[in-house]
Structure formats: C-alpha cells, structure tokens
Coordinates of C-alpha atoms and ligand atoms in Angstrom, one line a residue:
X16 CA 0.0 0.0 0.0
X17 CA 1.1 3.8 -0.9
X18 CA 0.9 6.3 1.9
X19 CA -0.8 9.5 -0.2
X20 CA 1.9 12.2 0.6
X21 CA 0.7 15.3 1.4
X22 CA 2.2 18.7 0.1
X23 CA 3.3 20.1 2.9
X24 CA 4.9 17.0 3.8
X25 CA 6.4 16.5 0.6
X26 CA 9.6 19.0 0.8
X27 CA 10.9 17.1 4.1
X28 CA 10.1 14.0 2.5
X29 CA 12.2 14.3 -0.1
X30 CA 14.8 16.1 1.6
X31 CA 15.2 13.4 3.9
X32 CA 15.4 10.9 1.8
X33 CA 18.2 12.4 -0.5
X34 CA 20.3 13.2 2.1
X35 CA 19.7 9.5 3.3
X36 CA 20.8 8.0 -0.3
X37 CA 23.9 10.3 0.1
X38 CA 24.7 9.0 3.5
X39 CA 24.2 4.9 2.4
X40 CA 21.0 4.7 4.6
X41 CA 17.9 3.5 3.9
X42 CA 15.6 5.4 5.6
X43 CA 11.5 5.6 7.2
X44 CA 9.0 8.0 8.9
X45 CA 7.8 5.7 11.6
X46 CA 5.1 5.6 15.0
X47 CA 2.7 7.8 15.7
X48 CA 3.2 10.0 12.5
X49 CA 2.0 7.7 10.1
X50 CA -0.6 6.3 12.2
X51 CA -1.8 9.4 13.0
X52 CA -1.7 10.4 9.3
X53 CA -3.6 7.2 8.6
X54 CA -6.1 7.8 11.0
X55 CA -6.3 11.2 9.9
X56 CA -5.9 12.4 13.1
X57 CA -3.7 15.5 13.9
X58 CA 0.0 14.9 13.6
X59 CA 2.5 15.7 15.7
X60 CA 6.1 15.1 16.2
X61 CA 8.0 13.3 13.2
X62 CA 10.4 10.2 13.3
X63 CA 12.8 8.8 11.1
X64 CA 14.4 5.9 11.4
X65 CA 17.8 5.1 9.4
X66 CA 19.4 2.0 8.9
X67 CA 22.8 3.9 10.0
X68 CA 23.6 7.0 12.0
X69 CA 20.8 9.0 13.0
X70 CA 23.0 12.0 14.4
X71 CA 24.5 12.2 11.2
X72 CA 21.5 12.0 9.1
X73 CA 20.0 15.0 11.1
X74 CA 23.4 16.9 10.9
X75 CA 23.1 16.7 7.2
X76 CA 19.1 16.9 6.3
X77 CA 19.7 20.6 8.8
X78 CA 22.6 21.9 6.2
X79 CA 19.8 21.8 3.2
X80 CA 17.1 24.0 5.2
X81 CA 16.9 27.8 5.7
X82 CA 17.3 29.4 8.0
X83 CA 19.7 26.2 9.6
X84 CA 18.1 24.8 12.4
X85 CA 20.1 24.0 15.1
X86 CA 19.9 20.1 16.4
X87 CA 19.7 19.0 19.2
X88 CA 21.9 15.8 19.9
X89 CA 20.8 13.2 22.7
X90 CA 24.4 11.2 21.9
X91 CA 23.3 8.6 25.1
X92 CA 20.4 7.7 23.1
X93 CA 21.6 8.2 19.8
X94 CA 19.3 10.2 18.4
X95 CA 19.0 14.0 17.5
X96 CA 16.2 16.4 16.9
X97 CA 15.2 19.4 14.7
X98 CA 12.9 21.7 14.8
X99 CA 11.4 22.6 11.3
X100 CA 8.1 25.2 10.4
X101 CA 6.5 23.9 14.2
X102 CA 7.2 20.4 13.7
X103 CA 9.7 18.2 16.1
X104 CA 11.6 15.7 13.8
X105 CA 13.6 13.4 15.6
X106 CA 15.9 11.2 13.9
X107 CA 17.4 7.5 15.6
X108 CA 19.4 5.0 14.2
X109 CA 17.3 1.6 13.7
X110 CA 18.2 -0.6 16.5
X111 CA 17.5 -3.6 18.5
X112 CA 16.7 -3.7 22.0
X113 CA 16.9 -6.3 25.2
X114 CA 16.1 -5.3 28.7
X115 CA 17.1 -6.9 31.6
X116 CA 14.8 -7.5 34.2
X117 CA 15.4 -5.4 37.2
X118 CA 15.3 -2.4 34.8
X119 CA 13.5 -0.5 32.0
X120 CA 17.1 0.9 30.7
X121 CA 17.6 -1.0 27.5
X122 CA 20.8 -2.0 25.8
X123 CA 20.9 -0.3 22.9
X124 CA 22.3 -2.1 19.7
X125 CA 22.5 -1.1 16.1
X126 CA 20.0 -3.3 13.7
X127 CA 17.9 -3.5 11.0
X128 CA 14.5 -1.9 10.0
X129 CA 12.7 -5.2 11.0
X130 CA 14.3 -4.7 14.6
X131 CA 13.5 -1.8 15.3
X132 CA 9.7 -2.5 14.8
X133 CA 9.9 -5.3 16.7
X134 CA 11.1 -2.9 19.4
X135 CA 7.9 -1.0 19.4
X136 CA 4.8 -1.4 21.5
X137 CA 1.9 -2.1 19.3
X138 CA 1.4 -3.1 15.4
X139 CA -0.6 0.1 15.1
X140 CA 2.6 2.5 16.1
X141 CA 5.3 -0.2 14.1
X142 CA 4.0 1.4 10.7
X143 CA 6.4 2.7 8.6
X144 CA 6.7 4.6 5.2
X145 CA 10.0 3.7 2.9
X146 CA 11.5 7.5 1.8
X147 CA 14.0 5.1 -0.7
X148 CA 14.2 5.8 -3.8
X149 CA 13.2 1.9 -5.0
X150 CA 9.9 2.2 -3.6
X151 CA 9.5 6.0 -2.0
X152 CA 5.7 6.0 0.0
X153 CA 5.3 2.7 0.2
X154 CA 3.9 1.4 3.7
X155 CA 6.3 -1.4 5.4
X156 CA 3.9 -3.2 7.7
X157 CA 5.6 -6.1 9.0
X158 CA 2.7 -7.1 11.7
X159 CA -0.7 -6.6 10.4
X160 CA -1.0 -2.7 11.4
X161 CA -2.7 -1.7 8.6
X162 CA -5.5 -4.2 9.5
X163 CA -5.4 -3.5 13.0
X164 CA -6.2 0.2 12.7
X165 CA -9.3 -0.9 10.3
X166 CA -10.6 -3.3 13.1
X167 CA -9.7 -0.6 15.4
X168 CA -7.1 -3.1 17.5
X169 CA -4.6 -2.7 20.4
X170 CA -2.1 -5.5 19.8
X171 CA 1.6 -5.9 20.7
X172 CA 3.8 -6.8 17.5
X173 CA 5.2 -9.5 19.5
X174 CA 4.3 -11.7 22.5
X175 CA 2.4 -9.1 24.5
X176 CA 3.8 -10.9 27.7
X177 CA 7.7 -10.2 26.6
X178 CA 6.6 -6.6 25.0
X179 CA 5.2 -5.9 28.8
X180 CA 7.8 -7.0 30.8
X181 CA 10.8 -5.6 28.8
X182 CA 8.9 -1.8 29.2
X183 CA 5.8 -2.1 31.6
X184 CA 4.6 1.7 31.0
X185 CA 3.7 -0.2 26.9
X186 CA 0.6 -1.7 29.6
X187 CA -0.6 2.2 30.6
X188 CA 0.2 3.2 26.6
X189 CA -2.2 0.3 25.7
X190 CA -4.9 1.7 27.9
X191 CA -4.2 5.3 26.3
X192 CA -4.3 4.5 23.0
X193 CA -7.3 2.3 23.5
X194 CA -9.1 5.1 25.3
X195 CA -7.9 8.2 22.9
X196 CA -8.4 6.6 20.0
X197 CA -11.9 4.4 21.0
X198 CA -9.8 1.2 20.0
X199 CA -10.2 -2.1 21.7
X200 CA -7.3 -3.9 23.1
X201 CA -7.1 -7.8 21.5
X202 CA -8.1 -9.8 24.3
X203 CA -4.4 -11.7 24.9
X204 CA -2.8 -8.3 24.6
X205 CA -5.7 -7.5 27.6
X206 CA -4.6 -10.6 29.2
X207 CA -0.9 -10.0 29.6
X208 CA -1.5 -6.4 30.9
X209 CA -3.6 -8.5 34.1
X210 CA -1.0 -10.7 34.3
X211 CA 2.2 -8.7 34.4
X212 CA 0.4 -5.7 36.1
X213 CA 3.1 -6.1 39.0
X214 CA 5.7 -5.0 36.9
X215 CA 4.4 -1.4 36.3
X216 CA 6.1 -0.9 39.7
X217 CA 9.2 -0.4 38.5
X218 CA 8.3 2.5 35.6
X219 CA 8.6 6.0 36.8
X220 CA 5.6 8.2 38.3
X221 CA 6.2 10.5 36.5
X222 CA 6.0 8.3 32.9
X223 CA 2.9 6.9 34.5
X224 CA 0.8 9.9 35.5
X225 CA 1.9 11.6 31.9
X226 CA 0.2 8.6 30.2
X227 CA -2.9 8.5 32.9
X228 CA -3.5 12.5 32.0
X229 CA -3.7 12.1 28.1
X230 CA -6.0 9.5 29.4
X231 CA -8.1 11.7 31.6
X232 CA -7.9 14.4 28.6
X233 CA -9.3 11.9 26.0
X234 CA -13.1 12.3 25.2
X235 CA -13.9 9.2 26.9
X236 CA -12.1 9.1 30.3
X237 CA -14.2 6.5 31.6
X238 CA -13.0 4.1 29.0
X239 CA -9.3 3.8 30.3
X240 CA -10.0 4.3 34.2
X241 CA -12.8 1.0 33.8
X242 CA -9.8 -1.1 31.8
X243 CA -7.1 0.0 34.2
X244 CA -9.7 -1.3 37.2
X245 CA -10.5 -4.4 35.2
X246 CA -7.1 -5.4 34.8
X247 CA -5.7 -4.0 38.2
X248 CA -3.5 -1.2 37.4
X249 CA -5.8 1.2 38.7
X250 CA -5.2 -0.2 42.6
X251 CA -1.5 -0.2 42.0
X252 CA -1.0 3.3 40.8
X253 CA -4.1 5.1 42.6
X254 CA -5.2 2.8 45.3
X255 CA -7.6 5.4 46.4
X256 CA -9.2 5.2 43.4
X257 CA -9.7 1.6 43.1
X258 CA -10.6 2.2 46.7
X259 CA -14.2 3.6 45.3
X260 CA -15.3 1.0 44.4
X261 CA -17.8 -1.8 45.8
X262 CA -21.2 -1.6 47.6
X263 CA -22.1 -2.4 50.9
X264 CA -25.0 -3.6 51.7
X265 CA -26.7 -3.5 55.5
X266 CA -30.0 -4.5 56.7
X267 CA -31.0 -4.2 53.1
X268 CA -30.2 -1.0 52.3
X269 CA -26.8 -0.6 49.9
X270 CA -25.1 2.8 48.5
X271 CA -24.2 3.5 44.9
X272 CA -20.6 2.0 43.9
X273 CA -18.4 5.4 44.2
X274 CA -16.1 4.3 41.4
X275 CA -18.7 4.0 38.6
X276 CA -20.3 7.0 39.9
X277 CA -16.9 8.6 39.9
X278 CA -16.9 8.2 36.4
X279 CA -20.1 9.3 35.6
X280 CA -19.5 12.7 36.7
X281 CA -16.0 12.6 35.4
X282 CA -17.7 11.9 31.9
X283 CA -20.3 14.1 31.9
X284 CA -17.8 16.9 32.9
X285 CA -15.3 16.0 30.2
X286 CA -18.5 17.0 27.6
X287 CA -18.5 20.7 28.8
X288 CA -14.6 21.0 29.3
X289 CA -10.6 20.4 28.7
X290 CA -9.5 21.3 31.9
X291 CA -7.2 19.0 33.0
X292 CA -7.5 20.0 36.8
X293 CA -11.1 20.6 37.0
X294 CA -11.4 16.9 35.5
X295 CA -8.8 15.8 38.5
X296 CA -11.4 17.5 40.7
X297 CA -14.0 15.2 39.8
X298 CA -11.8 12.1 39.9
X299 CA -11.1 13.5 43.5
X300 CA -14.6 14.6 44.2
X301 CA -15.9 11.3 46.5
X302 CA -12.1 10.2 47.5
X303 CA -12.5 10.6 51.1
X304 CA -16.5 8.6 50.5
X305 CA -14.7 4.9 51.8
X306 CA -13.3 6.6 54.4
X307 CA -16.2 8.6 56.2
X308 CA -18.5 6.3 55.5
X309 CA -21.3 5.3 58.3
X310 CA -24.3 2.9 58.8
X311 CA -26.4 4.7 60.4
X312 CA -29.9 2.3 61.1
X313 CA -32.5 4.9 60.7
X314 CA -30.7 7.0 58.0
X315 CA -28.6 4.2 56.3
X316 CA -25.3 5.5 54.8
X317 CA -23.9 8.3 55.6
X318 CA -20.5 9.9 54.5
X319 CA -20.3 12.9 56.7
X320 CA -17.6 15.1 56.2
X321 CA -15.7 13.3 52.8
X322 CA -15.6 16.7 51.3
X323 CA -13.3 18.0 53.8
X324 CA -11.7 15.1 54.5
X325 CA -11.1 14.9 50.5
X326 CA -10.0 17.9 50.1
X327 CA -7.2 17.1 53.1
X328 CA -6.1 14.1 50.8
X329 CA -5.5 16.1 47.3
X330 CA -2.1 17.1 48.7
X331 CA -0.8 13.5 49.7
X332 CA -2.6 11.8 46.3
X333 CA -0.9 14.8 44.2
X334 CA 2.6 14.3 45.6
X335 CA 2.2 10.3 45.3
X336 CA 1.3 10.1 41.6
X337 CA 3.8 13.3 40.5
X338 CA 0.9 15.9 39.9
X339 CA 1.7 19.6 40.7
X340 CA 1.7 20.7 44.4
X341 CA 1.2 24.8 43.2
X342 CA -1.9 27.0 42.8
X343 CA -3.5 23.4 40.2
X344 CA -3.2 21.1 43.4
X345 CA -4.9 24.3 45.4
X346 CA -7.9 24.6 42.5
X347 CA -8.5 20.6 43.1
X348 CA -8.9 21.2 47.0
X349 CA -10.9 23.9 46.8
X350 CA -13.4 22.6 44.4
X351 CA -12.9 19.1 46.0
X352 CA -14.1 21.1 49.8
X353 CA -16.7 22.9 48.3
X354 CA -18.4 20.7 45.7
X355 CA -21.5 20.3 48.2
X356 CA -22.1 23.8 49.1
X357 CA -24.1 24.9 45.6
X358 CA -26.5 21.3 46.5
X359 CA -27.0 22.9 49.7
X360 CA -28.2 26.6 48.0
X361 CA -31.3 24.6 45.9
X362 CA -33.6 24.4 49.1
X363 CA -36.6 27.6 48.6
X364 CA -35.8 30.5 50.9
X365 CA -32.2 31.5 50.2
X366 CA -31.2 34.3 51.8
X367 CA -28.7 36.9 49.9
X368 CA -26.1 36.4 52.4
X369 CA -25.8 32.3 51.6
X370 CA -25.0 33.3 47.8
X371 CA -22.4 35.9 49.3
X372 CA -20.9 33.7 51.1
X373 CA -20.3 30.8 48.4
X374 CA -19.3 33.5 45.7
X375 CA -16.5 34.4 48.4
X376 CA -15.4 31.0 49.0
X377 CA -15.2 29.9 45.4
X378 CA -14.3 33.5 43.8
X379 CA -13.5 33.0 40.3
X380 CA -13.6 29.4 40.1
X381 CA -17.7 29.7 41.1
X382 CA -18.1 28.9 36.8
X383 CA -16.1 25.8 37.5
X384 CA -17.5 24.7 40.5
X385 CA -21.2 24.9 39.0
X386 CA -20.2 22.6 36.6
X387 CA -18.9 20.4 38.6
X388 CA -21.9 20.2 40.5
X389 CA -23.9 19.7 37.4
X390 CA -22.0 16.8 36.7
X391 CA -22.4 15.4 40.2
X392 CA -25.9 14.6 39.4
X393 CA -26.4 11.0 37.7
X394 CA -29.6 9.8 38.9
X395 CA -30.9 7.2 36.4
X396 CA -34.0 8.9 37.1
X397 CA -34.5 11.4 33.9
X398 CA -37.3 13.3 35.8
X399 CA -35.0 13.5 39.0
X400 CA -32.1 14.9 36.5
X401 CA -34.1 17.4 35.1
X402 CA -35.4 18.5 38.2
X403 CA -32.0 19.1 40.0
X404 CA -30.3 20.8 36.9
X405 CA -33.8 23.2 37.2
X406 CA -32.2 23.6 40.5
X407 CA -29.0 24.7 39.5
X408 CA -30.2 27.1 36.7
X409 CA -32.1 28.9 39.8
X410 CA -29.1 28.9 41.8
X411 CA -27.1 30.4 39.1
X412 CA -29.5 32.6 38.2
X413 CA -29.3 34.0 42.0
X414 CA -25.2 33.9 41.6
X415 CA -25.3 36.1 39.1
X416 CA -27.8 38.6 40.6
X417 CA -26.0 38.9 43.8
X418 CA -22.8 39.2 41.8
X419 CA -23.8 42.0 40.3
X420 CA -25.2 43.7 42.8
X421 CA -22.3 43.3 45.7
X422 CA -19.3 42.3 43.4
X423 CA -18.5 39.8 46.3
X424 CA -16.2 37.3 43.6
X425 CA -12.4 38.6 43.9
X426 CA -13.9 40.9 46.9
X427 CA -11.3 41.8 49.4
X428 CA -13.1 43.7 52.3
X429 CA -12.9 47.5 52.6
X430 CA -10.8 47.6 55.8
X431 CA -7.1 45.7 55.7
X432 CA -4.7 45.1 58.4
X433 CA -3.2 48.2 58.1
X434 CA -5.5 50.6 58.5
X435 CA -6.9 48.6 61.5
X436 CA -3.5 48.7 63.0
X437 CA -3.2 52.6 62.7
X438 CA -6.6 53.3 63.9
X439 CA -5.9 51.9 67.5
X440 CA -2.2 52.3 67.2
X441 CA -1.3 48.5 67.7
X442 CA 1.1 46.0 66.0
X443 CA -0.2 42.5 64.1
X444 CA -1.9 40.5 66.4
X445 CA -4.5 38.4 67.3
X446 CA -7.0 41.2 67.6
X447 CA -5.9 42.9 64.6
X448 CA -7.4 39.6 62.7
X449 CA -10.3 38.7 65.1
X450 CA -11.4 42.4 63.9
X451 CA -11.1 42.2 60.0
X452 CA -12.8 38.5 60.4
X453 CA -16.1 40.1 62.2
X454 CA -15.9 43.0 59.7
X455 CA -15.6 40.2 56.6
X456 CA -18.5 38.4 58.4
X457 CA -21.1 41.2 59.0
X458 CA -20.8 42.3 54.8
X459 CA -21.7 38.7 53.7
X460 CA -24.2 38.2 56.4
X461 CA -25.6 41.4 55.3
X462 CA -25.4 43.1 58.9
X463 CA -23.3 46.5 57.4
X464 CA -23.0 47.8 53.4
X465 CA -20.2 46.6 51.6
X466 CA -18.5 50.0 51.5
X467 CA -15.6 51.8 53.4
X468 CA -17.4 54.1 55.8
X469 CA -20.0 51.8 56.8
X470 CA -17.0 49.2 57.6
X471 CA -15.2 51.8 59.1
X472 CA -17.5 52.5 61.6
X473 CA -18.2 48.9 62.1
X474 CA -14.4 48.7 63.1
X475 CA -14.8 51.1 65.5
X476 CA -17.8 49.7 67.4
X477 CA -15.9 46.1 67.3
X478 CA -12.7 48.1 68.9
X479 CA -14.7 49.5 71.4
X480 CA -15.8 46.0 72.5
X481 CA -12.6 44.8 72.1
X482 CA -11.3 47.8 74.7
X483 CA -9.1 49.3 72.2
X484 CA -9.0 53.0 71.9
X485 CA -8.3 55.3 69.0
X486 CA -4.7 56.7 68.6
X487 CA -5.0 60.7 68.4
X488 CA -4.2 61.7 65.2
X489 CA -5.3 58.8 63.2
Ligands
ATP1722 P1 1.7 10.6 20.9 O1 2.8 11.4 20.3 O2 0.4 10.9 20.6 O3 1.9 10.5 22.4 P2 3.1 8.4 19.8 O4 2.7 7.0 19.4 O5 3.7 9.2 18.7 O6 1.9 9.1 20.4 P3 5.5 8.8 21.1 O7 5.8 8.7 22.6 O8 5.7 10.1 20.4 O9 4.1 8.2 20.9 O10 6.5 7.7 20.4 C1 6.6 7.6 19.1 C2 6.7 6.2 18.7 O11 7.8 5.5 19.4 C3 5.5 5.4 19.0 O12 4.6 5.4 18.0 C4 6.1 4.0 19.1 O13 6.4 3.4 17.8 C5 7.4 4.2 19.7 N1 7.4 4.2 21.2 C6 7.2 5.2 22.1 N2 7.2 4.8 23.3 C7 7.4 3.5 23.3 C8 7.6 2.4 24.3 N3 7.5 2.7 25.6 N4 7.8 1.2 23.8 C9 7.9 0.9 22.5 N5 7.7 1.8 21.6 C10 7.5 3.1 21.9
MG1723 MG1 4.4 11.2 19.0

C-alpha cells in the first residue's frame, strides 16, 4: 500500500530521503506519524528511522534548510532532533533492544528496520513509510497494522507478555491508545497487561501519570480508568481510586458504587470541558467517601464530612502520583471542599447572604464549581435529573444577581490590616485579625453595606468591644 503524501509534507520528505541515499542509509517515517496520518488524526512530532547514524543523518538533512536549524543531539540515546516550520523531527538510528529484568534501561544495539519494529509497542505504532528511492511512499507493515487500525485493535507486534515486561509503561500506553483513540485492546494483549500488572512498579511516576492525564484528557475518560480497574493497574498506581469501588449492603439498604459514579460525573464533565485540573477535581470529588462512611440504622449510609476530608487528601494523592503541588493542586482542593455547598443553595428561601458567602469562598472558580456540580448529578431517574439541573439554573441565576449587585467574587473587604492597626495604634496581632474576620463576616451576612465608611464604623464599634482605643491623630 502507498501512503498519499501530502504537500506540505512532501519537501521534508524528499529532503530526507536524498540526504539519506547520500549518506548509504535506507531510511523511514515511523510511530505515531504515520498512524496518526492514517487515521487522519492530527499529527504531531515526526520520526525517522535510518538503517545507519541518526545523528549524522539530522546533521546533514539541517545543512539543506533555511534558516539552519540547530539540532539537538541526545548522543546517550543516539538520536537528534530538529525543529522545522513547528514540527519536532527526531531522527534515531534503527536498533535492536533487550532489557534486563530489574530495569526498564535497554541496551541499545544497532539493527535493521525489521528490529527496530519489533522494538515497538503495538502493530498500530510499528508502521512505517519507505522515503528510498526503489519504492519512496510505500507502507512497510511487518505485523498486520494496517489491518489493525481498520478493526480498530490494540495489539503488541510481539508476545504481548515479553513486550510488557521488557517496558511495563507499553501496559498504561495500551490503555491510552485504546481510550484516545476508542480502539479495543485484543483480548491476549488485555490478558498480559492483568497478568504482568506487578511489573508497572518499577516505571517511573512521572512516565505513569503523563500517560494517565492524556488518558483523563481523552473524550472518553471513563474508557481507560474501567480497563485500568479491570485489569488491576488502577489499585497499584491510585489505590484510592480503586478504593471507590464496591457496595455495601446492611439491613438491606446498599449505597451507589463510588467508582462508577466517579466516572459518571468525570464523563459528563469532560462534555462541557478540557480542563485537566477541574477533570482531576472530579476524579477526586468522593475520594475521602470509603473513608467517612457510616451505617447509620434509621438513615442508612452516611458519608459525613468526605468533602473535607477529601480535600485534606488532594495534597498526599498529588505528591504520590507526580501531579503539581502549586496553585493546580490548590484549585483541586478547593473545588474538591466545596463541591457540596451549591446542593445545599437549591432548598426555597435562600437568603442573599448564603450566595455571598459561596461567591466568596469559590471566587472565580464559582463557573467551574457549578459545573462540577452539574455533573455530580447522575440519577438514572431522567425526571430527577431534570429537576435538579432546574435547581441549579435557579441557583445560578441568583449567583449572578447577587454578583452584580455586591461584586463579592475577587472581593477583598474595605478595611485591611493596616489601617486597623493605625486606627488603635497597635502591632499584628490576634486582635488585629479577630477584627477584620467580624468586619468580613457582618458584609456577607448582610449586617453593614459593603462600603468603606460603613465598615469603618463597624471597626470602630468592634474596637470599642474589644477595649481598644483610637490613637490621636489617626
Ligand atoms: P503521541 O505522540 O500521541 O503520544 P506516539 O505514538 O507518537 O503518540 P511517542 O511517545 O511520540 O508516541 O512515540 C513515538 C513512537 O515511538 C511510537 O509510535 C512507538 O512506535 C514508539 N514508542 C514510544 N514509546 C514506546 C515504548 N515505551 N515502547 C515501545 N515503543 C515506543
Ligand atoms: Mg508522537
């Protein structure tokens, strides 16, 4: 079969491959690049594998191009890497590869085309187009990957079991492919992933959790975190999560399973956004559920408290799988603490000072938190749905009013430290902060305006009570 060359891909094409006949090496685009082309899915980086020296190859094809781009040469891995109009092309000498056990760090050894496919984790990504003069577009596909991306198939070139075990992150790969790009996984590829699931301990966190975000940024999140349960990864690399699952069931009366809910709301989120971290808040959302959970016989169950006690967790789950511990990790709590408080606004005769309050707490990530409360609802009940998103369009509906009227998001109150300070001519202290609390407190419950004098004065009764006098002068 002829891979249909594109124009824009044409000059490089050619370019690549002359400089290759120059050189002696016979020479491919290989991976994701032609799969992706294939699939006609958006492309991304570029390789080229040569039968010969990579480095040298690169050095050359960069001499022909203008302006010269500079290249970028990994010597320990033998590879080097261009830049050209956007694109990343990397360029490696075909090799062959054997691991030893204790270790993903490969020897590295030079080989043919034919070995360097069987290096590669699955048929669909061991594609690859000939840029040789004898037969320039034609598709090599040494193990049925042509076929495979028809029938939409996950499959390892070779045994999946040795294809695992030489580099266990192929197993979280498999599970990202298969949930990006809505293929299955052949069921004795599937099979080997259960089996050698052990090994994924010795991988990196930080190659893991890159694979498990692409997953969670996929259309279908759901999709990868069910296979990774099925096949046990999930309760090696996020326990908690695993954790979820299961329902208990006393005196008749069960709960819903916390995992499969989990990813209901994490799917019905991903269909009204890309945010990575607001997706992590609703993987996160119910983590602390197993672990407040209570039988209560004339309530049933009961799981008092899991949004605090979640929200405590984010920093220790973050730092275990790799994630950011900066202002991401602080988003996650926050919408992870508050994710009950908008449920709690739906009940008839909210006063103004309730939506103050949660517009002050949330700030600007109110947007995001409603949405994540929209996707918290997954009764199979279509009447029930309907009525609790009603719900939430009231509630927002009342955000915004109060918003407008009192500006409360990004509100800071009218009186700071300082001025307190100066007023009764002390230094930072408790009192200082008891006093801007009750002055915060009495604009959201509505007590005083939310303007300077009226705070101002408030401060001064609160002083009085507090036995502080005004310094003369101030
Ligand atoms: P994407 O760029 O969308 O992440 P990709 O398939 O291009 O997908 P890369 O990590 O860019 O993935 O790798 C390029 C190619 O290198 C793959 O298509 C595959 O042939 C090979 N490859 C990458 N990682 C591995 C691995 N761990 N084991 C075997 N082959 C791999
Ligand atoms: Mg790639």
């Amino acid at each position: 079969m002829i891979f249909e060359i594109k124009n824009d891909e044409k000059k490089i094409f050619d370019l690549v491959s002359e400089n290759a006949r120059e050189l002696g090496y016979p020479a491919y685009v290989v991976g994701g690049y032609v799969r992706d082309r294939l699939l006609g899915r958006q492309t991304k980086d570029l390789d080229i594998v040569c039968v010969g020296n990579g480095i040298r190859l690169a050095q050359a094809v960069a001499t022909c191009l203008r302006p010269v781009p500079r290249v970028t040469v990994y010597q320990r891995f033998g590879t080097a890497m261009l830049r050209y109009r956007g694109i990343e092309i990397e360029f490696v000498g075909a090799r062959k590869e054997s691991y030893r056990h204790d270790s993903r760090k490969p020897a590295v050894e030079e080989g043919s085309l034919e070995d360097d496919q069987n290096r590669r984790d699955f048929t669909i990504n061991a594609l690859a187009v000939s840029l040789n003069a004898e037969d320039f577009g034609s598709i090599v596909d040494s193990f049925g990957g042509l076929k495979h991306l028809e029938e939409k198939i996950i499959k390892t070139p070779l045994e999946p079991g040795r294809t695992f075990s030489d580099d266990p992150l192929r197993m979280m790969r498999a599970v990202r492919f298969s949930t990006q790009l809505d293929f299955e996984i052949e069921p004795e590829t599937l099979k080997a992933i259960s089996l050698f699931r052990n090994r994924i301990n010795i991988v990196s966190r930080e190659r893991i959790i890159t694979e498990l975000n692409k997953i969670i940024l996929s259309d279908q999140p759901s999709k990868g975190f069910k296979i990774l349960y099925d096949t046990g990864l999930l309760k090696l690399i996020f326990p908690e999560m695993a954790g979820l699952q299961g329902v208990e069931v006393k005196n008749g009366i069960g709960h819903k399973d916390n995992f499969y809910h989990t990813l209901e709301v994490l799917e019905n989120l991903s269909k009204n956004t890309d945010n990575l971290w607001l997706r992590w808040s609703a993987i996160m959302h119910d983590i602390a559920k197993p672990a407040t959970k209570r039988f209560q016989p004339k309530i049933g169950w009961t799981f008092h408290g899991h949004e605090a006690l979640g929200a405590a967790m984010v920093p220790r789950v973050f730092k275990k799988l790799c994630l950011p511990l900066d202002h991401k990790m602080k988003y996650v709590q926050k919408l992870v603490r508050l994710h009950l408080r908008p449920i709690s606004l739906t009940k008839e005769n909210i006063t103004d000072s309730a939506i103050r309050r949660l517009l002050f707490d949330a700030g600007d990530d109110i947007d995001d938190l409603m949405l994540l409360c929209q996707a918290d609802i997954t009764s199979k009940n279509a009447q029930k749905v309907k009525r609790y998103l009603n719900n939430y369009e009231l509630v927002k509906q009342r955000l915004i009013e109060v918003e407008e009227k009192d500006h409360i998001r990004n509100w800071q109150p009218p009186i700071s430290g300082e001025i307190i300070m100066e007023t009764f001519g002390i230094s930072p202290s408790r009192q200082v902060g008891d006093i801007k609390n009750a002055i915060r407190e009495a604009i959201l419950d509505g007590v005083i305006d939310n303007d300077y004098q009226a705070a101002f004065d408030y401060m001064l009764k609160k002083g009085k009570e507090f036995g502080l006098e005004v310094e003369q002068g101030s």
